[in-house]
Amino acid sequence: MRFFTLLGLIFNTIFFMLLAIIIFCFVVNIITPLMIFDVLTTIQQNPNSRIILSLIGVLIILISISFTQAVLGKIQREKNIAFTTPSGEVSISLQAVEDLIKRLILQVPEIKNLRPDVIATKKGILVNVRLDLRSETNIPDLTERLQELVKNKIRDMLRGIDEPIVVKIHVAKIVLGEEKKKQDSTGAEPTIPFYGYRH
């Protein structure tokens, strides 16, 4: 399949380069409409030329279909994590892994909100987590704990894979906790109506 992908890529590159050169030559009058008409008339009148042109057209269609299938298949594979068990192949969608990470991290009290993004590549699994923290905390300790938590959970869930798991965490926002907000609201001095009012 990799050979057909490479062949399709080379063919498409050459085809579109030739098409661009022909268009450029047509624009600057190196190729005239009369020349194109003469070439098409010659091909139309010669049976061998028509057969060769038909075969080239079929070949272009087959290569384009094969290239499209290979690219779409690669995109589909990148949306899943696949591994093999003794009973057969298993694939898990990256969305399912992201949902698991979200449920796992939201159990940590310091986390208010998060957005995980999982990418599967040939080099391994990359997990990007964007966090909103509830209050000021020891960020290095918390992030290290979260990284180990996510790594261990993914390894437990995907026992059939040996690729490295990289967890990157980005703290986007640090917000005050609910208790702090309540203390601030109750601790404020009450205002006296009409204070400072004079006749």
GROMACS .gro file of C-alpha atoms in nm, residues 6 10 13 29 32 40 51 53 88 91-92 111 121 137-138 143 146 159 165 172 176 178-180 185 189 192 197:
model
   28
    6LEU     CA    1   0.421   0.688  -0.326
   10ILE     CA    2   0.470   1.113  -0.772
   13THR     CA    3   0.289   1.586  -0.871
   29ASN     CA    4   0.112   3.229  -2.640
   32THR     CA    5  -0.182   2.853  -2.944
   40LEU     CA    6  -0.651   1.679  -3.085
   51ILE     CA    7  -0.635   0.359  -2.776
   53LEU     CA    8  -0.501   0.798  -2.480
   88GLY     CA    9  -0.717  -1.044   1.644
   91SER     CA   10  -0.880  -0.042   1.750
   92ILE     CA   11  -0.989   0.228   1.994
  111ILE     CA   12  -0.895   2.075   3.848
  121THR     CA   13   0.170   0.871   1.552
  137THR     CA   14  -0.142   2.511   4.413
  138ASN     CA   15   0.198   2.353   4.370
  143THR     CA   16   0.124   1.837   3.681
  146LEU     CA   17  -0.137   1.414   3.649
  159ARG     CA   18  -0.178  -0.336   2.737
  165ILE     CA   19   0.327   0.784   2.581
  172ALA     CA   20  -0.442   2.792   3.081
  176LEU     CA   21  -1.038   3.127   4.271
  178GLU     CA   22  -1.573   2.856   4.551
  179GLU     CA   23  -1.479   2.886   4.922
  180LYS     CA   24  -1.255   3.183   4.853
  185SER     CA   25  -1.853   3.797   4.950
  189GLU     CA   26  -1.830   4.534   5.511
  192ILE     CA   27  -2.497   5.187   5.538
  197TYR     CA   28  -2.592   6.223   5.305
   0.00000   0.00000   0.00000
